[in-house]
Amino acid sequence: MLPFIPSKRSIELSTPAELSQFLCHAERRAYKQALFAVRDEHTALDIVQDAMIKLAEKYGDKPADELPMLFQRILQNTIRDYYRRQKVRNAWTTLFSSLAPKNEEDEFDPLESLVDDNNPSAPPLPDAELQQKQVIARIERALERLPSRQREAFLLRYWEGMDIIETAAVMGCSEGSVKTHCSRATHALATALKNTGVELP
Amino acid sequence: MKPSIAAFALFCMISFSPATAAPQPWHALTPAQQEALAPMVQQWAGLSEEQQRSLLDVARHYPDLSPEEKQRFLSRLGTWSKLTPKQRQAAREKYRAFSQVPEDKKEQVRQIVREEQEKKAP
Amino acid sequence: MNIEPRLPLDHLPPTIAPERITGLLTLATEQLDNDTVEALRRARHTALNRQVVHAPTFALDSRHGLHWPIPHTPRQWAAAALLIAVVAGSTGYWQHLRKHEMMAHLDIAILTDDMPLEVFIDHRSE
């Protein structure tokens, strides 16, 4: 039997349940954000876990209303770190695989076949749910193709619901830059969706 | 806040809030709950509402466990529920403190505990 | 009334209300597959286990008049010293829990950890 008891004093601080609630609420969007940036599910999960741990360890006792901005800053920084590492890795892969046959790592998107009129095996008109999935896939791919700063600004402002000041603080840039990034992102996304000929609901 | 996000947050908060306060008879539990709390079937009726509630909170996570974890869970549940609330609280604090310890120290402690156990085992 | 020449519509940059896009993005998060949702839940629990709450370092009380089980073997002494050293050295702090979710989370961890339950139990009468 190992004898040990720490003495304890109760101090009222931001509770573990508040952090838990916040993470529960934020984790899916965080995963998607990471996925748009690095385009790999395992890496995206690693990024989210990394960011959550950093938040819990460094800011675990902050008041609940400070958590969103802190977490976003950590998340964006973590994404950037992984992304840079992945780019380096991809550069090497590209260098050595240039003589290899067609790259089989290209993601196969079964929905592609639905919009290709030349594909004889394409099923007839998709139903509403499938069409929605198609639209979502288009949006997500368009987001992936955005320059990272534009994507970051767009998602922070419109998906995380931050205002221009908060977005600028998280991104470490000026408010003017945020506005520019956001409008460019919006236009780029609108263009990408326009070209698909798919009407947004 | 977007409506669907608010709804999701509300859902999270509701699912984490305490269950209804009234003590429940064993037969009112779902099969999943009964499986998780099987070691407690004899004592269930005698438990306070509080204790029933915390056991049900814990049982909720049971399906997510691996087979090995499930076995440990079931074998320890009896001992755990016989502790006083103070003892349980003290155990949680010890566990929490231990989990914040650096990994190499944790491993050292685990190793020592393992060796102690081997000595005790016939 | 001034009639100004108007730009043809397709010369204007296309635009879209961002909310229409983010609404669909949110929908997509609600349709994530089970494996991913489960992996995220595990990540969340890992992070919560490592949550640090900063407060003054606590000191060990000497409990007068109560019987401490004394370690007998050098092994037990070593384990006791190690536990005391690392916990006293850590700045992690425990606070009284009122929320059931966190308690359930910890209870599960204690009940399934590969460390035996007895390590965490204090059998003193108080």
Coordinates of C-alpha atoms in Angstrom, one line a residue:
Chain A
M1 CA 0.0 0.0 0.0
L2 CA 1.5 3.3 -1.0
P3 CA 0.7 5.9 1.6
F4 CA 0.0 9.3 0.1
I5 CA -2.5 12.1 0.5
P6 CA -2.1 15.6 -0.8
S7 CA -3.6 18.3 1.3
K8 CA -6.2 20.2 -0.6
R9 CA -7.8 23.6 -0.7
S10 CA -10.8 24.4 -2.9
I11 CA -10.4 27.5 -5.1
E12 CA -13.1 28.5 -7.5
L13 CA -11.6 28.7 -11.0
S14 CA -13.0 28.0 -14.4
T15 CA -14.2 24.4 -14.2
P16 CA -13.1 21.4 -16.2
A17 CA -16.6 21.0 -17.4
E18 CA -16.5 24.4 -19.1
L19 CA -13.4 23.4 -21.1
S20 CA -15.1 20.1 -21.9
Q21 CA -18.2 21.9 -23.1
F22 CA -16.2 24.2 -25.2
L23 CA -14.2 21.5 -26.8
C24 CA -17.2 19.4 -27.5
H25 CA -18.8 22.3 -29.2
A26 CA -15.7 23.3 -31.2
E27 CA -14.1 20.0 -32.2
R28 CA -15.9 19.2 -35.4
R29 CA -15.3 22.6 -36.9
A30 CA -11.7 22.5 -35.8
Y31 CA -11.3 19.1 -37.5
K32 CA -12.8 20.4 -40.7
Q33 CA -10.6 23.5 -40.7
A34 CA -7.6 21.3 -40.3
L35 CA -8.8 19.0 -43.0
F36 CA -9.2 21.8 -45.6
A37 CA -5.7 22.9 -44.9
V38 CA -3.8 19.6 -44.9
R39 CA -6.2 17.3 -46.8
D40 CA -5.4 14.3 -44.8
E41 CA -7.8 12.9 -42.2
H42 CA -5.2 11.4 -39.8
T43 CA -3.1 14.6 -39.9
A44 CA -6.2 16.7 -39.3
L45 CA -7.1 14.5 -36.2
D46 CA -3.5 14.9 -34.9
I47 CA -3.7 18.6 -35.4
V48 CA -7.0 18.9 -33.5
Q49 CA -5.7 16.7 -30.6
D50 CA -2.5 18.7 -30.5
A51 CA -4.4 22.0 -30.3
M52 CA -6.7 20.7 -27.7
I53 CA -3.9 19.5 -25.5
K54 CA -2.1 22.8 -25.8
L55 CA -5.2 24.7 -24.9
A56 CA -5.8 22.5 -21.9
E57 CA -2.3 22.7 -20.7
K58 CA -1.6 26.4 -21.2
Y59 CA -5.0 27.9 -20.8
G60 CA -6.9 25.3 -19.0
D61 CA -8.0 27.7 -16.3
K62 CA -9.0 30.7 -18.4
P63 CA -12.5 32.0 -18.2
A64 CA -14.8 30.3 -20.7
D65 CA -15.4 33.3 -22.9
E66 CA -11.7 33.6 -23.6
L67 CA -11.4 30.0 -24.8
P68 CA -12.7 30.5 -28.4
M69 CA -10.1 33.0 -29.5
L70 CA -7.3 31.2 -27.6
F71 CA -8.2 27.9 -29.2
Q72 CA -8.4 29.4 -32.7
R73 CA -5.0 31.0 -32.4
I74 CA -3.5 27.7 -31.2
L75 CA -5.4 25.8 -33.9
Q76 CA -4.3 28.0 -36.8
N77 CA -0.7 28.0 -35.6
T78 CA -0.7 24.2 -35.3
I79 CA -2.2 23.9 -38.8
R80 CA 0.5 26.1 -40.1
D81 CA 3.2 24.0 -38.5
Y82 CA 1.9 20.8 -39.8
Y83 CA 1.2 22.3 -43.2
R84 CA 4.7 23.5 -43.6
R85 CA 6.1 20.1 -42.6
Q86 CA 3.8 18.4 -45.0
K87 CA 4.8 20.8 -47.8
V88 CA 8.4 19.9 -47.3
R89 CA 7.5 16.2 -47.4
N90 CA 5.4 16.6 -50.5
A91 CA 8.2 18.5 -52.2
W92 CA 10.5 15.6 -51.7
T93 CA 7.8 13.1 -52.8
T94 CA 7.2 15.1 -56.0
L95 CA 10.9 15.3 -56.7
F96 CA 11.3 11.6 -56.5
S97 CA 8.1 10.5 -58.0
S98 CA 8.2 12.6 -61.2
L99 CA 9.1 9.5 -63.2
A100 CA 6.5 7.3 -61.5
P101 CA 3.3 6.4 -63.2
K102 CA 0.1 8.5 -62.6
N103 CA -0.2 9.5 -59.0
E104 CA -2.6 7.1 -57.4
E105 CA -2.9 9.1 -54.3
D106 CA -5.3 11.5 -55.9
E107 CA -8.4 11.3 -54.0
F108 CA -11.1 9.4 -55.8
D109 CA -14.3 11.4 -55.5
P110 CA -17.3 9.2 -56.6
L111 CA -19.4 12.4 -56.8
E112 CA -17.3 13.5 -59.7
S113 CA -18.9 10.9 -61.9
L114 CA -22.3 12.5 -61.2
V115 CA -21.5 15.8 -62.9
D116 CA -19.6 14.3 -65.8
D117 CA -22.1 13.9 -68.6
N118 CA -19.7 11.8 -70.6
N119 CA -19.6 9.1 -68.1
P120 CA -21.9 6.4 -69.4
S121 CA -22.3 4.7 -66.0
A122 CA -23.5 7.9 -64.2
P123 CA -26.8 7.3 -62.5
P124 CA -29.8 9.4 -63.4
L125 CA -30.5 12.7 -61.7
P126 CA -29.4 12.6 -58.1
D127 CA -31.9 13.1 -55.4
A128 CA -32.0 16.1 -53.2
E129 CA -29.8 14.7 -50.5
L130 CA -27.2 13.6 -52.9
Q131 CA -27.3 17.0 -54.6
Q132 CA -26.7 18.6 -51.3
K133 CA -23.7 16.3 -50.7
Q134 CA -22.4 17.3 -54.1
V135 CA -22.7 21.0 -53.2
I136 CA -20.9 20.5 -49.9
A137 CA -18.1 18.6 -51.7
R138 CA -17.8 21.5 -54.1
I139 CA -17.6 24.0 -51.4
E140 CA -15.1 22.1 -49.4
R141 CA -12.8 21.6 -52.4
A142 CA -13.0 25.2 -53.3
L143 CA -12.0 26.1 -49.7
E144 CA -9.1 23.7 -50.0
R145 CA -7.9 25.6 -53.1
L146 CA -8.0 29.0 -51.4
P147 CA -4.7 30.6 -50.3
S148 CA -4.4 29.7 -46.7
R149 CA -4.7 33.3 -45.3
Q150 CA -7.9 33.8 -47.3
R151 CA -9.4 30.5 -46.1
E152 CA -8.4 31.3 -42.5
A153 CA -9.9 34.8 -42.6
F154 CA -13.1 33.5 -44.2
L155 CA -13.6 30.7 -41.7
L156 CA -12.8 32.7 -38.7
R157 CA -15.1 35.5 -39.6
Y158 CA -18.0 33.6 -41.0
W159 CA -17.8 30.1 -39.5
E160 CA -16.4 30.8 -36.1
G161 CA -18.5 34.0 -36.0
M162 CA -15.6 36.3 -35.0
D163 CA -15.7 40.0 -35.8
I164 CA -13.0 41.8 -37.7
I165 CA -11.1 42.8 -34.6
E166 CA -11.0 39.3 -33.2
T167 CA -10.1 37.8 -36.5
A168 CA -7.2 40.2 -36.9
A169 CA -6.0 39.4 -33.4
V170 CA -6.1 35.7 -34.1
M171 CA -4.4 36.0 -37.5
G172 CA -1.9 38.5 -36.3
C173 CA -2.6 40.9 -39.1
S174 CA -4.3 44.3 -39.7
E175 CA -8.1 44.7 -39.9
G176 CA -7.7 46.0 -43.4
S177 CA -5.9 42.7 -44.3
V178 CA -8.8 40.7 -42.8
K179 CA -11.3 42.6 -45.0
T180 CA -9.3 42.0 -48.1
H181 CA -8.8 38.3 -47.4
C182 CA -12.5 37.9 -46.7
S183 CA -13.7 39.6 -49.8
R184 CA -11.3 37.8 -52.0
A185 CA -12.2 34.5 -50.4
T186 CA -15.9 35.1 -50.8
H187 CA -15.5 36.1 -54.5
A188 CA -13.3 33.0 -55.2
L189 CA -15.8 30.7 -53.6
A190 CA -18.7 32.3 -55.4
T191 CA -16.9 31.9 -58.7
A192 CA -16.1 28.3 -58.0
L193 CA -19.7 27.5 -57.2
K194 CA -21.0 29.5 -60.1
N195 CA -19.0 27.4 -62.5
T196 CA -20.4 24.2 -61.2
G197 CA -23.8 25.3 -62.4
V198 CA -25.2 24.0 -59.1
E199 CA -27.7 26.2 -57.5
L200 CA -27.3 26.8 -53.8
P201 CA -30.4 26.0 -51.8
Chain B
M1 CA -24.3 32.2 -33.3
K2 CA -25.5 30.0 -36.1
P3 CA -28.8 28.2 -35.2
S4 CA -27.4 24.8 -35.9
I5 CA -24.3 25.4 -33.8
A6 CA -26.4 26.7 -31.0
A7 CA -28.6 23.6 -31.2
F8 CA -25.5 21.4 -31.2
A9 CA -24.1 23.2 -28.1
L10 CA -27.4 22.9 -26.4
F11 CA -27.4 19.2 -27.2
C12 CA -24.0 18.8 -25.7
M13 CA -25.0 20.7 -22.6
I14 CA -28.2 18.7 -22.1
S15 CA -26.5 15.4 -22.6
F16 CA -23.9 16.3 -19.9
S17 CA -26.4 17.6 -17.4
P18 CA -27.4 15.4 -14.5
A19 CA -30.1 12.8 -15.2
T20 CA -33.4 12.8 -13.5
A21 CA -33.2 12.8 -9.7
A22 CA -35.6 10.0 -8.8
P23 CA -34.1 6.7 -7.8
Q24 CA -34.8 4.1 -10.5
P25 CA -35.6 0.4 -10.0
W26 CA -33.2 -2.0 -11.7
H27 CA -35.7 -3.1 -14.3
A28 CA -36.1 0.5 -15.5
L29 CA -32.5 0.6 -16.7
T30 CA -31.7 -0.1 -20.4
P31 CA -30.0 -3.4 -21.3
A32 CA -26.8 -1.4 -22.0
Q33 CA -26.9 0.2 -18.5
Q34 CA -27.6 -3.2 -16.9
E35 CA -24.7 -4.8 -18.6
A36 CA -22.4 -2.0 -17.5
L37 CA -23.6 -2.1 -13.9
A38 CA -24.2 -5.8 -13.6
P39 CA -21.9 -6.1 -10.5
M40 CA -24.3 -3.7 -8.7
V41 CA -27.5 -5.6 -9.3
Q42 CA -27.9 -6.7 -5.7
Q43 CA -27.1 -3.3 -4.2
W44 CA -28.9 -1.2 -6.7
A45 CA -32.1 -0.7 -4.8
G46 CA -30.3 0.4 -1.7
L47 CA -28.3 3.1 -3.4
S48 CA -29.0 6.8 -3.0
E49 CA -30.2 8.9 -6.0
E50 CA -26.8 10.6 -6.1
Q51 CA -24.9 7.3 -6.3
Q52 CA -27.3 5.9 -8.8
R53 CA -26.8 9.0 -11.0
S54 CA -23.0 8.9 -10.9
L55 CA -23.0 5.2 -11.7
L56 CA -25.3 5.8 -14.6
D57 CA -23.0 8.7 -15.8
V58 CA -20.2 6.3 -15.7
A59 CA -22.1 3.5 -17.4
R60 CA -22.7 5.7 -20.3
H61 CA -19.1 5.4 -21.3
Y62 CA -19.0 1.6 -21.0
P63 CA -19.9 0.8 -24.6
D64 CA -16.8 2.7 -25.8
L65 CA -14.4 0.7 -23.8
S66 CA -12.2 -2.1 -25.1
P67 CA -12.9 -5.7 -23.9
E68 CA -9.9 -5.5 -21.6
E69 CA -11.1 -2.2 -20.2
K70 CA -14.6 -3.5 -19.8
Q71 CA -13.2 -6.4 -17.7
R72 CA -11.3 -4.1 -15.4
F73 CA -14.3 -1.8 -15.1
L74 CA -16.6 -4.7 -14.0
S75 CA -14.1 -6.1 -11.6
R76 CA -13.4 -2.8 -9.9
L77 CA -16.9 -1.4 -9.8
G78 CA -17.9 -3.3 -6.6
T79 CA -14.9 -2.0 -4.6
W80 CA -15.4 1.5 -6.0
S81 CA -19.0 1.8 -5.0
K82 CA -18.2 0.5 -1.5
L83 CA -15.9 3.5 -0.8
T84 CA -17.1 6.5 1.0
P85 CA -17.7 9.6 -1.1
K86 CA -14.6 11.1 0.6
Q87 CA -12.5 8.2 -0.4
R88 CA -13.8 8.4 -4.0
Q89 CA -13.0 12.1 -4.1
A90 CA -9.6 11.5 -2.8
A91 CA -9.0 8.8 -5.4
R92 CA -10.0 11.1 -8.2
E93 CA -7.6 13.8 -6.9
K94 CA -4.8 11.3 -6.7
Y95 CA -5.5 10.1 -10.2
R96 CA -5.7 13.6 -11.5
A97 CA -2.4 14.6 -9.9
F98 CA -0.8 11.4 -11.2
S99 CA -2.0 12.0 -14.8
Q100 CA -0.3 15.4 -14.8
V101 CA 3.0 13.8 -14.0
P102 CA 5.6 13.6 -16.8
E103 CA 5.4 10.3 -18.7
D104 CA 8.7 8.9 -17.7
K105 CA 7.9 9.3 -14.0
K106 CA 4.6 7.8 -14.5
E107 CA 6.2 4.8 -16.1
Q108 CA 8.6 4.4 -13.2
V109 CA 5.7 4.4 -10.7
R110 CA 3.8 1.9 -12.9
Q111 CA 6.9 -0.4 -13.0
I112 CA 7.2 -0.4 -9.3
V113 CA 3.6 -1.1 -8.8
R114 CA 3.8 -4.0 -11.3
E115 CA 6.7 -5.5 -9.4
E116 CA 4.9 -5.2 -6.1
Q117 CA 2.0 -7.0 -7.5
E118 CA 4.1 -9.8 -8.9
K119 CA 5.6 -10.4 -5.5
K120 CA 2.2 -10.6 -4.0
A121 CA 0.8 -13.0 -6.6
P122 CA 1.4 -16.7 -5.7
Chain C
M1 CA -33.9 60.8 -64.2
N2 CA -30.4 60.0 -65.0
I3 CA -29.9 57.0 -67.2
E4 CA -26.4 55.8 -66.7
P5 CA -24.9 53.1 -68.7
R6 CA -24.9 50.0 -66.6
L7 CA -22.3 47.3 -66.6
P8 CA -23.5 44.0 -67.9
L9 CA -24.2 41.7 -64.9
D10 CA -21.5 39.3 -65.7
H11 CA -18.8 41.9 -65.5
L12 CA -19.5 42.3 -61.8
P13 CA -17.5 40.0 -59.6
P14 CA -19.7 37.2 -58.4
T15 CA -20.5 37.1 -54.8
I16 CA -22.4 35.1 -52.4
A17 CA -23.7 35.5 -48.8
P18 CA -21.1 33.7 -46.7
E19 CA -23.8 32.4 -44.4
R20 CA -25.1 30.2 -47.2
I21 CA -21.7 28.6 -47.4
T22 CA -21.0 28.2 -43.7
G23 CA -24.5 26.8 -43.2
L24 CA -23.6 24.0 -45.5
L25 CA -20.2 23.5 -43.8
T26 CA -22.0 23.1 -40.5
L27 CA -24.3 20.6 -42.0
A28 CA -21.3 18.6 -43.2
T29 CA -19.9 18.6 -39.6
E30 CA -23.1 17.0 -38.5
Q31 CA -22.6 14.3 -41.0
L32 CA -19.2 13.2 -40.0
D33 CA -18.6 9.5 -39.9
N34 CA -18.6 7.6 -36.5
D35 CA -14.9 6.8 -36.5
T36 CA -14.0 10.5 -36.8
V37 CA -16.5 11.5 -34.2
E38 CA -15.1 8.9 -31.9
A39 CA -11.5 9.9 -32.6
L40 CA -12.4 13.5 -31.7
R41 CA -14.0 12.4 -28.5
R42 CA -10.9 10.5 -27.5
A43 CA -8.7 13.5 -28.3
R44 CA -11.0 15.7 -26.2
H45 CA -10.6 13.3 -23.3
T46 CA -6.9 13.2 -23.6
A47 CA -6.7 17.0 -23.5
L48 CA -9.1 17.2 -20.5
N49 CA -6.9 14.7 -18.6
R50 CA -4.0 17.1 -19.1
Q51 CA -5.9 20.3 -18.1
V52 CA -3.8 22.4 -15.8
V53 CA -5.3 24.8 -13.4
H54 CA -2.7 27.2 -11.9
A55 CA -2.9 27.9 -8.2
P56 CA -0.5 28.2 -5.3
T57 CA 1.5 24.9 -4.9
F58 CA 0.0 22.9 -2.2
A59 CA 2.1 21.6 0.6
L60 CA 1.8 18.2 2.3
D61 CA -0.1 18.3 5.5
S62 CA 1.3 16.3 8.4
R63 CA -1.8 14.6 9.7
H64 CA -1.5 14.4 13.5
G65 CA -3.1 11.6 15.4
L66 CA -3.8 9.5 12.3
H67 CA -2.2 6.2 11.5
W68 CA -0.3 6.3 8.3
P69 CA 0.6 2.9 6.8
I70 CA 4.4 3.0 6.8
P71 CA 6.2 1.6 3.8
H72 CA 8.1 -1.5 4.8
T73 CA 10.3 -2.5 2.0
P74 CA 12.8 -0.3 0.2
R75 CA 10.7 -0.7 -2.9
Q76 CA 7.7 0.8 -1.1
W77 CA 9.8 3.7 0.2
A78 CA 11.0 4.4 -3.3
A79 CA 7.5 4.4 -4.8
A80 CA 6.2 6.6 -1.9
A81 CA 9.1 9.0 -2.3
L82 CA 8.6 9.1 -6.0
L83 CA 4.9 9.8 -5.8
I84 CA 5.4 12.5 -3.2
A85 CA 8.1 14.1 -5.1
V86 CA 6.3 14.3 -8.4
V87 CA 3.0 15.4 -7.0
A88 CA 4.5 18.0 -4.7
G89 CA 6.6 19.2 -7.7
S90 CA 3.7 19.5 -10.1
T91 CA 1.7 22.7 -10.2
G92 CA -1.5 20.9 -11.1
Y93 CA -4.2 21.7 -8.6
W94 CA -7.4 20.0 -7.7
Q95 CA -10.6 21.8 -7.3
H96 CA -13.8 20.6 -5.8
L97 CA -15.9 19.2 -8.6
R98 CA -19.5 20.1 -9.0
K99 CA -20.1 19.0 -12.5
H100 CA -21.0 15.3 -13.0
E101 CA -19.6 14.9 -16.4
M102 CA -16.0 15.5 -15.3
M103 CA -16.4 13.1 -12.4
A104 CA -17.8 10.4 -14.7
H105 CA -14.8 11.0 -17.0
L106 CA -12.4 10.5 -14.2
D107 CA -14.2 7.6 -12.6
I108 CA -14.0 5.7 -15.9
A109 CA -10.3 6.4 -16.1
I110 CA -9.7 5.1 -12.6
L111 CA -11.8 2.1 -13.2
T112 CA -10.0 1.1 -16.5
D113 CA -6.5 2.3 -16.0
D114 CA -3.8 -0.3 -15.9
M115 CA -2.8 0.9 -12.5
P116 CA -4.7 -1.1 -9.9
L117 CA -7.5 0.7 -8.0
E118 CA -5.8 0.2 -4.7
V119 CA -3.0 2.6 -5.6
F120 CA -5.4 5.5 -5.5
I121 CA -7.5 4.4 -2.5
D122 CA -6.7 5.7 0.9
H123 CA -7.9 3.3 3.5
R124 CA -7.5 5.5 6.5
S125 CA -10.6 5.9 8.6
E126 CA -11.1 9.6 7.9

